[in-house]
Tab-separated table of C-alpha atoms in Angstrom:
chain	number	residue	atom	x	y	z
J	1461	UNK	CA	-6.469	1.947	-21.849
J	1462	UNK	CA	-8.048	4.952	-20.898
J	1463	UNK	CA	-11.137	6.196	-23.199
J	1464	UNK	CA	-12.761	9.284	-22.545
J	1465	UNK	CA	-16.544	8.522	-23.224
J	1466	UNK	CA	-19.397	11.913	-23.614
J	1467	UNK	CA	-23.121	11.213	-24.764
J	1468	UNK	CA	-25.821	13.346	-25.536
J	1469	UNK	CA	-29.091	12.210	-24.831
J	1470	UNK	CA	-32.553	13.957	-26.000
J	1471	UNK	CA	-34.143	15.115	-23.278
J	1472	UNK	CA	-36.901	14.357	-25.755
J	1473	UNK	CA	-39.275	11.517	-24.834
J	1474	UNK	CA	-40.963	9.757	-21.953
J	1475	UNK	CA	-37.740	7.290	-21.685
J	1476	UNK	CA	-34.912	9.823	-21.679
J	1477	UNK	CA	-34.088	10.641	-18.517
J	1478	UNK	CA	-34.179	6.998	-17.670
J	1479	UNK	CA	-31.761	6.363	-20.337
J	1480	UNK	CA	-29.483	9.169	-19.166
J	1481	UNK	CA	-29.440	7.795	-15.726
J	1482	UNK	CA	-28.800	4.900	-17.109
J	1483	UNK	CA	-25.980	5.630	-19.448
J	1484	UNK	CA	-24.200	7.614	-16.264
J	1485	UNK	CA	-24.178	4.804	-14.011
J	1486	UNK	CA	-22.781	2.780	-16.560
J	1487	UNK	CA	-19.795	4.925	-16.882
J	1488	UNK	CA	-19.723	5.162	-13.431
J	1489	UNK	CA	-19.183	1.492	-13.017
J	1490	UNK	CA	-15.631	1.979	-14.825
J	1491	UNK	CA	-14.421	5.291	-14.396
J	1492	UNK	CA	-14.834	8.143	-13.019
J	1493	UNK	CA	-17.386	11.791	-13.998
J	1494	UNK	CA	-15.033	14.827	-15.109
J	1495	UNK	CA	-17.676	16.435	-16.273
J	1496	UNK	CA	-21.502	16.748	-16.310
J	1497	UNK	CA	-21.850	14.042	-19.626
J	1498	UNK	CA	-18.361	13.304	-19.647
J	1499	UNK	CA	-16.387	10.265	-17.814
J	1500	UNK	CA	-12.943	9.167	-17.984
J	1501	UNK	CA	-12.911	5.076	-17.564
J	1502	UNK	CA	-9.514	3.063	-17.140
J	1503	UNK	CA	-10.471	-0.120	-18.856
J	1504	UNK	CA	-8.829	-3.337	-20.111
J	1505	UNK	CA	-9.396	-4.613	-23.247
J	1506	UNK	CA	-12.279	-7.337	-22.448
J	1507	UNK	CA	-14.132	-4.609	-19.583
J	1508	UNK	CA	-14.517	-1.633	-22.648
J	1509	UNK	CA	-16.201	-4.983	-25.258
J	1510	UNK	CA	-18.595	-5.295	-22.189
J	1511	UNK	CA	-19.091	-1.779	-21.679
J	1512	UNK	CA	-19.373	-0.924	-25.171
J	1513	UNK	CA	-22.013	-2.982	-25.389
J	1514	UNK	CA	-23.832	-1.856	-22.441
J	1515	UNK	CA	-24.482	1.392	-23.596
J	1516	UNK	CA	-25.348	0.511	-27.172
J	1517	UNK	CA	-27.887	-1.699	-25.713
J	1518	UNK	CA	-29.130	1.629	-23.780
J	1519	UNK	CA	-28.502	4.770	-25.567
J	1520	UNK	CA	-31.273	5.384	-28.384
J	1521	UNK	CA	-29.324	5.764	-31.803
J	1522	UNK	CA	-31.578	7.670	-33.702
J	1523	UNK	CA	-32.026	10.605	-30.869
J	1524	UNK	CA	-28.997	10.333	-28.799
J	1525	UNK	CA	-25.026	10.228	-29.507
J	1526	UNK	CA	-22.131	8.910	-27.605
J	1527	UNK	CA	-18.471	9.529	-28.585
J	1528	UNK	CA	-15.240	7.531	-27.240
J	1529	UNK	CA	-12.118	9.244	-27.232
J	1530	UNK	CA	-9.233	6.601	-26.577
J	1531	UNK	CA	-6.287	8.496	-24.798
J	1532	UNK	CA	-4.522	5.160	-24.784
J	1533	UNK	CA	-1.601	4.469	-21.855
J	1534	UNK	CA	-0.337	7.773	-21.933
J	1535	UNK	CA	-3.676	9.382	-21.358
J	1536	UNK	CA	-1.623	11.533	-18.891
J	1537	UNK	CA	0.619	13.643	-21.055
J	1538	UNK	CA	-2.967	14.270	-23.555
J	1539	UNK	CA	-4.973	15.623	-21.019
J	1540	UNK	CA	-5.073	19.028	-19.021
J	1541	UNK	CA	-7.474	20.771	-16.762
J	1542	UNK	CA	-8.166	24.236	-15.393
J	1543	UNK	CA	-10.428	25.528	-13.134
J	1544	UNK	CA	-12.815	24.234	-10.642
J	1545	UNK	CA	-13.700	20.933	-9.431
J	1546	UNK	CA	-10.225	18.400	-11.026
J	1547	UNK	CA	-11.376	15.557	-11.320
J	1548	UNK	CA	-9.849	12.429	-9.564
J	1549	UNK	CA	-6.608	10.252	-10.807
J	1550	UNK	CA	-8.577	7.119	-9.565
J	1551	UNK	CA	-5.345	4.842	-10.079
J	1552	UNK	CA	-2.776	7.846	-9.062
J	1553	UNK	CA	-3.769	9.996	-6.242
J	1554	UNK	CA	-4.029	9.592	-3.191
J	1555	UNK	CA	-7.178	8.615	-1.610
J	1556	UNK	CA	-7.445	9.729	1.432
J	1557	UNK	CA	-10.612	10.711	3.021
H	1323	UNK	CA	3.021	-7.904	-14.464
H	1324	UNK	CA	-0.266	-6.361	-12.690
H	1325	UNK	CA	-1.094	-2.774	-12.946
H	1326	UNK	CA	-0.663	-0.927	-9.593
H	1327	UNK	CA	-3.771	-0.441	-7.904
H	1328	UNK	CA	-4.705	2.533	-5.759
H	1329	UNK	CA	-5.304	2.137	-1.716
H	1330	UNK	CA	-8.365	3.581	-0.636
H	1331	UNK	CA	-7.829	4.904	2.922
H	1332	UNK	CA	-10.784	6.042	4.987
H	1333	UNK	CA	-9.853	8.220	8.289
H	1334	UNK	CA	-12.899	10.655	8.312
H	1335	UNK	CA	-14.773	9.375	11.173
H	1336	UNK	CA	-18.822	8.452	10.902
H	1337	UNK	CA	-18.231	7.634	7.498
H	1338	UNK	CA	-20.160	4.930	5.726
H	1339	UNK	CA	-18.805	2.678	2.917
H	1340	UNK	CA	-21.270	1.024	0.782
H	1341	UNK	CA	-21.548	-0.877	-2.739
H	1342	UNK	CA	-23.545	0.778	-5.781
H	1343	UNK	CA	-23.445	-1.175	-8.478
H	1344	UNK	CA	-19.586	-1.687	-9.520
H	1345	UNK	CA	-18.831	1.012	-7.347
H	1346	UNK	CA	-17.773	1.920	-4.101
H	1347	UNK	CA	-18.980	4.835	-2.512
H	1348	UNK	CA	-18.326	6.761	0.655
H	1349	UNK	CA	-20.603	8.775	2.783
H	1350	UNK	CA	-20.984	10.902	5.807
H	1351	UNK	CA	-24.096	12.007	6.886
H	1352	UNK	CA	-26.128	10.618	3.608
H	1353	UNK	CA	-23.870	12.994	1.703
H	1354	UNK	CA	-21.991	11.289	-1.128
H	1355	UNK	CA	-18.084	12.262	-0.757
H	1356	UNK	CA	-16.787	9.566	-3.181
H	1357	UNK	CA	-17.464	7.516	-5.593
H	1358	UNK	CA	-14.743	5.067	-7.495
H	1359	UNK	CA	-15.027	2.185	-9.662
H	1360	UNK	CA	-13.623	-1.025	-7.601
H	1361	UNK	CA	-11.211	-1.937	-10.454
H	1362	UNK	CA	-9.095	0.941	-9.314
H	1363	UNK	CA	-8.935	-0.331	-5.667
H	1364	UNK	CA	-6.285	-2.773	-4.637
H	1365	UNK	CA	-7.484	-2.225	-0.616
H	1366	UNK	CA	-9.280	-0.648	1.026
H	1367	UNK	CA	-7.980	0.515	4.610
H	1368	UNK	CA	-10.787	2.012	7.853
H	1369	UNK	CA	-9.646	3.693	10.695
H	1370	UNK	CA	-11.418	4.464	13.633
H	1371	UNK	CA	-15.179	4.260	13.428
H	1372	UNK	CA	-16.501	3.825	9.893
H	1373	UNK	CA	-18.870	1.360	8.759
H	1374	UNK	CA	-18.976	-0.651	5.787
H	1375	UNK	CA	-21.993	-2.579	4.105
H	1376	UNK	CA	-21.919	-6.178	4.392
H	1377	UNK	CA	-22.835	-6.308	0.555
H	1378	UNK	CA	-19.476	-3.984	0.242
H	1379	UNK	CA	-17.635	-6.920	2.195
H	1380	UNK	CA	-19.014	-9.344	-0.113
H	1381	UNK	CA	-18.042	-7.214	-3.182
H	1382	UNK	CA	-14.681	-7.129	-1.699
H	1383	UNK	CA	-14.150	-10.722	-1.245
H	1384	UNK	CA	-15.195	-11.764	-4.438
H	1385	UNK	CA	-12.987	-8.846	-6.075
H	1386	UNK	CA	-9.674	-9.340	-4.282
H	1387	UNK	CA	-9.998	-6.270	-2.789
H	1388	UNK	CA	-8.009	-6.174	0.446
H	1389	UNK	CA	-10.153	-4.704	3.263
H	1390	UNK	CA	-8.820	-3.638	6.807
H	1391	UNK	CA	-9.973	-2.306	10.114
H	1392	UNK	CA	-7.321	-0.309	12.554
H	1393	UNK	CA	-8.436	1.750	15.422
H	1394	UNK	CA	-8.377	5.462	15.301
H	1395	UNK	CA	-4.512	5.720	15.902
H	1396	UNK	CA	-3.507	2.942	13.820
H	1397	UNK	CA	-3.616	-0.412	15.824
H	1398	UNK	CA	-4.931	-3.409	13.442
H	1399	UNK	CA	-8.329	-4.565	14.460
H	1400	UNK	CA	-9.347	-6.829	11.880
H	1401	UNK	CA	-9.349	-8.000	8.469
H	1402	UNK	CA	-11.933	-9.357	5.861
H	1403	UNK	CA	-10.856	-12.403	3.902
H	1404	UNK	CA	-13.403	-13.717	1.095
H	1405	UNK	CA	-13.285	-17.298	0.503
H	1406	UNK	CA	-9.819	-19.370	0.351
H	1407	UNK	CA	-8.394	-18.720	-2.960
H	1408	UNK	CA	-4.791	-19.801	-4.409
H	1409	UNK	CA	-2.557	-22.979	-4.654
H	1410	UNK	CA	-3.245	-25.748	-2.211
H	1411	UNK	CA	0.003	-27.432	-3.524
H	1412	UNK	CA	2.001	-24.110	-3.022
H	1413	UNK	CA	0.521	-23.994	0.171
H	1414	UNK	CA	1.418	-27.451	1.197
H	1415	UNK	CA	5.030	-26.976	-0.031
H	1416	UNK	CA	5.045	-23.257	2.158
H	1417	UNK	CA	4.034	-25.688	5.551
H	1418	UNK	CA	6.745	-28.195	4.353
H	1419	UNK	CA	9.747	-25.962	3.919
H	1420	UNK	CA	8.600	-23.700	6.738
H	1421	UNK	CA	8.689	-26.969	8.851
H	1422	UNK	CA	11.919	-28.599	7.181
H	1423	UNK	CA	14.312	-25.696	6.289
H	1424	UNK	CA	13.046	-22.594	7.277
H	1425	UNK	CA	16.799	-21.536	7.765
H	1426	UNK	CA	17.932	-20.362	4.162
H	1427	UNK	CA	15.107	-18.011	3.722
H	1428	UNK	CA	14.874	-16.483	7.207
H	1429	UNK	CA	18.844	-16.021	6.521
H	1430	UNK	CA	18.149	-14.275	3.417
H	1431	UNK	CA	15.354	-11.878	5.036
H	1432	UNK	CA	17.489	-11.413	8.073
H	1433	UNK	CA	21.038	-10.570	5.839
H	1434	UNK	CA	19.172	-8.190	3.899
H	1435	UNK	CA	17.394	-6.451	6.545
H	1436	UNK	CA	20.765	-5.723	7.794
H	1437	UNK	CA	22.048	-4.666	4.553
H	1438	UNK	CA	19.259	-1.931	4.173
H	1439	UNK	CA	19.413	-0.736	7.700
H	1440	UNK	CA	22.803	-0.014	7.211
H	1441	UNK	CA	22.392	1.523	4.378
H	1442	UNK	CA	20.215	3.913	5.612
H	1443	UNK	CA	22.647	4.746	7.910
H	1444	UNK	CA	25.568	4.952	5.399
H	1445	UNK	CA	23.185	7.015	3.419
H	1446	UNK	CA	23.157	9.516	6.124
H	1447	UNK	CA	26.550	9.800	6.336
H	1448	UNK	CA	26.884	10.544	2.641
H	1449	UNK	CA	24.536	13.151	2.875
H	1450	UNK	CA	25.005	15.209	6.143
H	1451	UNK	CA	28.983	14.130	6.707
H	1452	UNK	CA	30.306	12.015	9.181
H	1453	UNK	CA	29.561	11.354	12.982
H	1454	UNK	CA	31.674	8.854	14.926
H	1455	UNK	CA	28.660	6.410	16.675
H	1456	UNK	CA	27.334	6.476	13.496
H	1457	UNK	CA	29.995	5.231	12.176
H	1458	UNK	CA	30.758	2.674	14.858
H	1459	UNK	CA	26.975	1.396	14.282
H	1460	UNK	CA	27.921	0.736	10.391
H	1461	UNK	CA	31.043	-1.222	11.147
H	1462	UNK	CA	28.835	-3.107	14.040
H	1463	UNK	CA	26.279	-4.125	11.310
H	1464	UNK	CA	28.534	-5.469	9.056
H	1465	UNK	CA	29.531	-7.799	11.630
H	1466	UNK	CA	26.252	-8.526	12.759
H	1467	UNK	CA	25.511	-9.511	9.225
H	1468	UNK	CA	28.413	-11.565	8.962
H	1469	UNK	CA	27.549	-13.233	11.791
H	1470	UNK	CA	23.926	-13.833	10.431
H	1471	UNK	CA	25.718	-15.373	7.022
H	1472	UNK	CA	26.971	-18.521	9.108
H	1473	UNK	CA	24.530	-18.469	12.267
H	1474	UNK	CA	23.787	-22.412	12.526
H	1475	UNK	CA	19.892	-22.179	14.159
H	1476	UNK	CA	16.912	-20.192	13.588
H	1477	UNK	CA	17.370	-18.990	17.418
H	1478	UNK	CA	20.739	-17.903	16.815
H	1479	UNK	CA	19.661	-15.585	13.747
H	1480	UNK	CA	17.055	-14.209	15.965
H	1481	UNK	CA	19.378	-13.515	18.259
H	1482	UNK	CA	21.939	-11.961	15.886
H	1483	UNK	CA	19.071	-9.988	14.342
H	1484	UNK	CA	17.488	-8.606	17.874
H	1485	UNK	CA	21.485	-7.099	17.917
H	1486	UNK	CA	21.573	-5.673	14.992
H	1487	UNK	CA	18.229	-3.577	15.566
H	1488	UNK	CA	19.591	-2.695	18.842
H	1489	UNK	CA	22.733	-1.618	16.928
H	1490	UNK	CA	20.615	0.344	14.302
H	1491	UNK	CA	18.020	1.921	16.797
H	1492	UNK	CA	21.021	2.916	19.037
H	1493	UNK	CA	21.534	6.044	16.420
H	1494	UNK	CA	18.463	6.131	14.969
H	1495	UNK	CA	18.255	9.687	17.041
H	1496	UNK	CA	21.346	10.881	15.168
H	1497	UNK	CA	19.122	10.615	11.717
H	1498	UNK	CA	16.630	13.151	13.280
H	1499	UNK	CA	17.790	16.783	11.526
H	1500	UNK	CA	15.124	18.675	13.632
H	1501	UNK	CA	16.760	21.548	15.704
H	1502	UNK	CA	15.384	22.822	18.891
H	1503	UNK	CA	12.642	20.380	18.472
H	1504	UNK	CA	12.934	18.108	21.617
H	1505	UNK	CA	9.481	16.665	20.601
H	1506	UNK	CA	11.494	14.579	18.256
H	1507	UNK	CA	13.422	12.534	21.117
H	1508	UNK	CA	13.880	9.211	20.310
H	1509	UNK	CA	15.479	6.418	22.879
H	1510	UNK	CA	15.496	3.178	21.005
H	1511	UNK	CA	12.070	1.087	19.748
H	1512	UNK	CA	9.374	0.930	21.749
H	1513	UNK	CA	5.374	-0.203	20.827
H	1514	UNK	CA	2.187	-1.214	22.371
H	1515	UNK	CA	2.151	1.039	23.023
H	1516	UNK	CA	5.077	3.761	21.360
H	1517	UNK	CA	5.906	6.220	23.725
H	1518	UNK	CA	6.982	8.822	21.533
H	1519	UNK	CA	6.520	10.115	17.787
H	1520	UNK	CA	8.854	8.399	15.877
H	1521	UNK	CA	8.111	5.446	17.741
H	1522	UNK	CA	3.982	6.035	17.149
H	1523	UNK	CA	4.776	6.512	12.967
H	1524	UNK	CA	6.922	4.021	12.118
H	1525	UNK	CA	4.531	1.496	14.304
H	1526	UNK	CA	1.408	2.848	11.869
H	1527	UNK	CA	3.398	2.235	8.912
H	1528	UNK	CA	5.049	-0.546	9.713
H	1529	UNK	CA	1.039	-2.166	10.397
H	1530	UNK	CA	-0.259	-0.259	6.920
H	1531	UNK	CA	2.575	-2.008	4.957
H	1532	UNK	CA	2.140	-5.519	6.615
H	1533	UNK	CA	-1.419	-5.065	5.465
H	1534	UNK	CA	-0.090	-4.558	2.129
H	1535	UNK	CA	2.250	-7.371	2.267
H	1536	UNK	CA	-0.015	-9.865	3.817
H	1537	UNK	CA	-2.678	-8.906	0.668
H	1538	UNK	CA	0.122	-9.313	-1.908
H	1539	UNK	CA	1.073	-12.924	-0.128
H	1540	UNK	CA	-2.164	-14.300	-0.501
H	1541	UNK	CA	-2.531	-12.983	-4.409
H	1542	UNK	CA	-0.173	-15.190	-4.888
H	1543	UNK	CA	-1.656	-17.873	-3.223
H	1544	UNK	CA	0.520	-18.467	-0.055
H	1545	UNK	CA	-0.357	-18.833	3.740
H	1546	UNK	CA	0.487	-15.095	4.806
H	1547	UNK	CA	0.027	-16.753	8.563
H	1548	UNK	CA	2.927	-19.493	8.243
H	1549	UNK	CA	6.548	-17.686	8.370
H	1550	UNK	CA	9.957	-18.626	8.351
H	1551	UNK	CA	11.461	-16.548	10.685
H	1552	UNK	CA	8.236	-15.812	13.066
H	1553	UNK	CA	6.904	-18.474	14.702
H	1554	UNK	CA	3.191	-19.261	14.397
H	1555	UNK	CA	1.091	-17.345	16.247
H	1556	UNK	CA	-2.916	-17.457	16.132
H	1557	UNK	CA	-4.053	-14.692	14.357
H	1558	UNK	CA	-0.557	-12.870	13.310
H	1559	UNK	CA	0.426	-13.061	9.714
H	1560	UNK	CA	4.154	-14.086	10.231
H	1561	UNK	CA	4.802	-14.609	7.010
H	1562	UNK	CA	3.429	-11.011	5.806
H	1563	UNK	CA	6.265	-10.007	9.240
H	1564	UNK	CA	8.885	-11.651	7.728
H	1565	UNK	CA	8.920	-10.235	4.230
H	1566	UNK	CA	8.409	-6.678	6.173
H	1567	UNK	CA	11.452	-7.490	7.651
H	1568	UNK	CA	13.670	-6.467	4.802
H	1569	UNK	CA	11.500	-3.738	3.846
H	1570	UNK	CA	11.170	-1.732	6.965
H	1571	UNK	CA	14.155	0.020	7.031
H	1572	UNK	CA	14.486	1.328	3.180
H	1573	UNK	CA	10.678	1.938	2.693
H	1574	UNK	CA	9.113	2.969	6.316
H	1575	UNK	CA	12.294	4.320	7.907
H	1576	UNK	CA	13.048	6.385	5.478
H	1577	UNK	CA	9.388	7.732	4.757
H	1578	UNK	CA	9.442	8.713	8.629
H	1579	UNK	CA	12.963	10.286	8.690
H	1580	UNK	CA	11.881	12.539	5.370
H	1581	UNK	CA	8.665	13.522	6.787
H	1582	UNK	CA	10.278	14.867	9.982
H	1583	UNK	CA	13.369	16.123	8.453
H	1584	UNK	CA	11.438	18.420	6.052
H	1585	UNK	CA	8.844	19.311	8.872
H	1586	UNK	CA	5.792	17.634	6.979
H	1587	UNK	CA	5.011	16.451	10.548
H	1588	UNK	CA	6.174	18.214	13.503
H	1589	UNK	CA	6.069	17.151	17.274
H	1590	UNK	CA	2.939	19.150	18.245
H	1591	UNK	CA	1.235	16.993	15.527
H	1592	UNK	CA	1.358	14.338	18.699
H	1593	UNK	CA	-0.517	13.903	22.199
H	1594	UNK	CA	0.673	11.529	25.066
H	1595	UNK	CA	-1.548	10.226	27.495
H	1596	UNK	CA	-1.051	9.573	30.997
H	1597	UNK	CA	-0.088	6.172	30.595
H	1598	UNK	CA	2.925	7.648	27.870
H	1599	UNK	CA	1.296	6.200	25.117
H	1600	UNK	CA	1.412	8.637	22.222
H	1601	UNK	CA	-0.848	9.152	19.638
H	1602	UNK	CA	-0.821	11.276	15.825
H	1603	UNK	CA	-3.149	13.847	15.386
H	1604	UNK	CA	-5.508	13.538	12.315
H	1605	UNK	CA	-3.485	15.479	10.255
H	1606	UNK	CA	-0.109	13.883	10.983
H	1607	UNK	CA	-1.830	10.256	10.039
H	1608	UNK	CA	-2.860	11.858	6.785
H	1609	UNK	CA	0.064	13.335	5.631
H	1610	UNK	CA	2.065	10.148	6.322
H	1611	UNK	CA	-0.422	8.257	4.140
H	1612	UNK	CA	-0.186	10.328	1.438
H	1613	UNK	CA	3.712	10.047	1.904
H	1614	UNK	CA	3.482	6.603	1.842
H	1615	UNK	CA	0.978	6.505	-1.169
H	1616	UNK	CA	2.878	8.841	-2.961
H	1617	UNK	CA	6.444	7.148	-2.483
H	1618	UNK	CA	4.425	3.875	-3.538
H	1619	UNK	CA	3.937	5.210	-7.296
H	1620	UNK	CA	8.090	5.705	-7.520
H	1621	UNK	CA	9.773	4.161	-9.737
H	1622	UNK	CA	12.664	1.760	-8.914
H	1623	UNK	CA	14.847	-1.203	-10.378
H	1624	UNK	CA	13.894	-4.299	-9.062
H	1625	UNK	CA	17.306	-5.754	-7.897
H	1626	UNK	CA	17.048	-8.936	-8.687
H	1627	UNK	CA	14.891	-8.867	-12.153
H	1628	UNK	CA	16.045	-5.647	-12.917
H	1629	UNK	CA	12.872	-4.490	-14.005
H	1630	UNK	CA	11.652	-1.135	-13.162
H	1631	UNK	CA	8.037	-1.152	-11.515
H	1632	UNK	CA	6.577	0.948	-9.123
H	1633	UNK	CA	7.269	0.883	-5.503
H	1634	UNK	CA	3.931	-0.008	-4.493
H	1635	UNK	CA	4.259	-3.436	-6.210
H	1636	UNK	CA	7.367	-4.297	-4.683
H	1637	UNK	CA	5.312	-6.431	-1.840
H	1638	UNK	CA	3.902	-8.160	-4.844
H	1639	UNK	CA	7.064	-8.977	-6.512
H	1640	UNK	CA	8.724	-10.784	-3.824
H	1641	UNK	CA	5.796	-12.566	-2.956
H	1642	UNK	CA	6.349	-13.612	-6.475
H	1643	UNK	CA	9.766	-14.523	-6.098
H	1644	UNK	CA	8.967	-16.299	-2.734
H	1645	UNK	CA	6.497	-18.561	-4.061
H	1646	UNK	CA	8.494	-19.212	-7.326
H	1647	UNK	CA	11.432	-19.991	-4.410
H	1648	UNK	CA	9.271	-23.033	-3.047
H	1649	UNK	CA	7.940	-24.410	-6.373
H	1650	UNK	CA	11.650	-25.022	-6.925
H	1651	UNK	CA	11.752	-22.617	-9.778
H	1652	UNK	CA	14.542	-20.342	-7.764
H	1653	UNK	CA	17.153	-22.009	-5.935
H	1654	UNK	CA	17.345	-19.210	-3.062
H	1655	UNK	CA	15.116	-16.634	-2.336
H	1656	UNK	CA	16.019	-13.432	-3.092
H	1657	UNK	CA	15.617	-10.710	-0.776
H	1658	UNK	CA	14.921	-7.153	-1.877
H	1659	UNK	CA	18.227	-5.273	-1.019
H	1660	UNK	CA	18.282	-1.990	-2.336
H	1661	UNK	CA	21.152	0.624	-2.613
């Protein structure tokens, strides 16, 4: 399933940039950064539990948000982009460096 | 069935390959070019001089991730194998048969690499009209793989199927559209080293998909080192050779012919040496991976289970088949033969 995941975190706060950090490399462990706050992850069922809870356990609920979008299997018909910097079809595209 | 997973192929040279976290990331010259989640990667495939982090290898391992070393122009160096995983009992069964009746699956392998290498050929005839050695060639095969259908000893098969590559080969030249292009010559198979283009692609390809084969053998949990057809040889993965066997022709042959026929690659894309070995330039290697990872995400029905899955996991599927084949579960193997 393929759930598009954004946050905002307070840049508020002695902890926040930790948590921000944090909350990115999280993401980053299952997908992959479209945009600045904004990841794309590929996840089975059991992986998205465990990284569900990951960033409840990090993200600070009273000052921060974090919204899931789940694009489902057919993410690729729901999702368009223009202009610079596309960001990677981790599972389609070639990789080829 | 498993979700197809994406082959990571490194050819920028100086690059360094390193874990972070659940991720593997690429570098060259401390500058971050990549960054991917391993779940994504199925293997990962180095060429020429990159380096990878032995906490990357471990990662690997323990992740199934298939990891590979060639040299610069494609030769296999090396690959990284975590800790024995799979069936000892399947394994055990794979030495038996190998040992006791190797026969009705080399048979199988061989008749069906026959099969596709003529239809290539037949394909060609369909598409660009008819041309008498082809011809001759097609009506040779189906001989040959008669022959192959009652040949009483391994040796003989070999034998039969050494002819019918030298049968196919013969007019492989006739399959290369490129006009005033003499680059493009091509005078039967030749490697190690190939002496001229075609012969220095399909060689890469045919060591790229073995890779792949040889990775899908032992997610299944077989010996990709014990074969039917090749003998045992330290170090070779006969088993991953044999399966490649029936998919050279349709998958690799193919790939090349396109590439060359629509002038993705052309023959200045390739440098001989003195000694006549000939070698792809940079560019030429990448856009033949990316032909080859791009025809891997086509759809096709599966043959024999009539399923329709991706290309890419077609390695994986007979692997499958093979290993339900020895458990008993399949009375004959069944060879991918596509038309």
């Amino acid at each position: 399933m393929m759930v598009l995941i954004t946050y905002d975190v307070s840049t508020e706060g002695n902890n926040s940039q930790k948590r921000l950090r944090q909350i990115a490399n999280a993401c980053l462990d299952c997908g992959v950064r479209v945009q600045y706050s904004v990841f794309e992850c590929e996840v089975t069922p059991d992986r998205w539990v465990q990284l569900q809870a990951q960033l409840f356990d990090i993200y600070d609920p009273s000052v921060d948000s974090l919204r899931f979008y789940k694009l489902g299997k057919n993410w690729r018909d729901r999702v368009e982009h223009h202009g610079a910097k596309p960001a990677l079809d981790i599972y389609q595209d070639t990789l080829i460096l | 069935m498993k979700k197809l997973q994406n082959s990571l192929f490194i050819t920028r040279q100086k690059s360094y390959v390193h874990k972070q976290r659940e991720t593997i990331v690429v570098e060259q010259e401390s500058e971050k070019i990549l960054q991917i989640p391993i779940h994504a990667i199925k293997s990962i495939f180095c060429f020429g001089n990159v380096m990878v982090s032995p906490f990357l290898l471990g990662f690997c391992a323990e992740n199934g991730v298939g990891l590979a070393f060639f040299t610069e122009y494609g030769r296999f160096l090396a690959r990284i194998q975590g800790p024995q995983s799979g069936n000892v009992l399947l394994r055990r069964i794979q030495y038996e048969k190998t040992k006791s009746a190797p026969l009705d699956v080399a048979r199988a392998i061989i008749a069906a690499k026959i099969v596709s290498s003529r239809s290539v050929l037949q394909r060609h005839i369909r598409n660009y009209g008819s041309q008498d050695d082809v011809v001759k060639v097609i009506g040779r095969l189906k001989h040959n793989l008669e022959q192959a259908r009652v040949d009483p000893s391994l040796d003989r098969l070999r034998g039969t199927e050494g002819v019918a590559a030298a049968n196919y080969f013969s007019v492989f030249q006739h399959l290369v559209r490129v006009e005033n292009d003499a680059g493009f010559a091509f005078n039967g198979r030749n490697k190690r080293p190939p002496t001229d283009p075609i012969n220095a692609m399909l060689s890469f390809l045919y060591s790229v998909l073995g890779n792949d084969i040889s990775a899908a053998l032992q997610g299944v949990g077989l010996d990709p080192q014990v074969g039917f057809l090749h003998t045992d040889r330290p170090g070779r993965d006969s088993l991953a050779m044999d399966l490649l066997e029936e998919l050279r022709a349709w998958w690799v042959d193919r790939l090349v012919l396109t590439q060359v026929n629509r002038r993705e690659i052309k023959a200045r894309d390739f440098s001989q040496a003195v000694s006549g070995a000939v070698t792809m330039s940079e560019a030429a290697r990448k856009a033949l991976l990316k032909a080859y990872q791009e025809k891997k995400h086509e759809e096709v029905e599966h043959p024999y289970t009539k399923e329709k899955l991706p290309i890419g996991l077609i390695p994986h599927m007979q692997a499958m088949l093979l290993a339900s084949h020895l458990r008993g579960d399949l009375e004959c193997y069944p060879p991918f033969v596509y038309r």
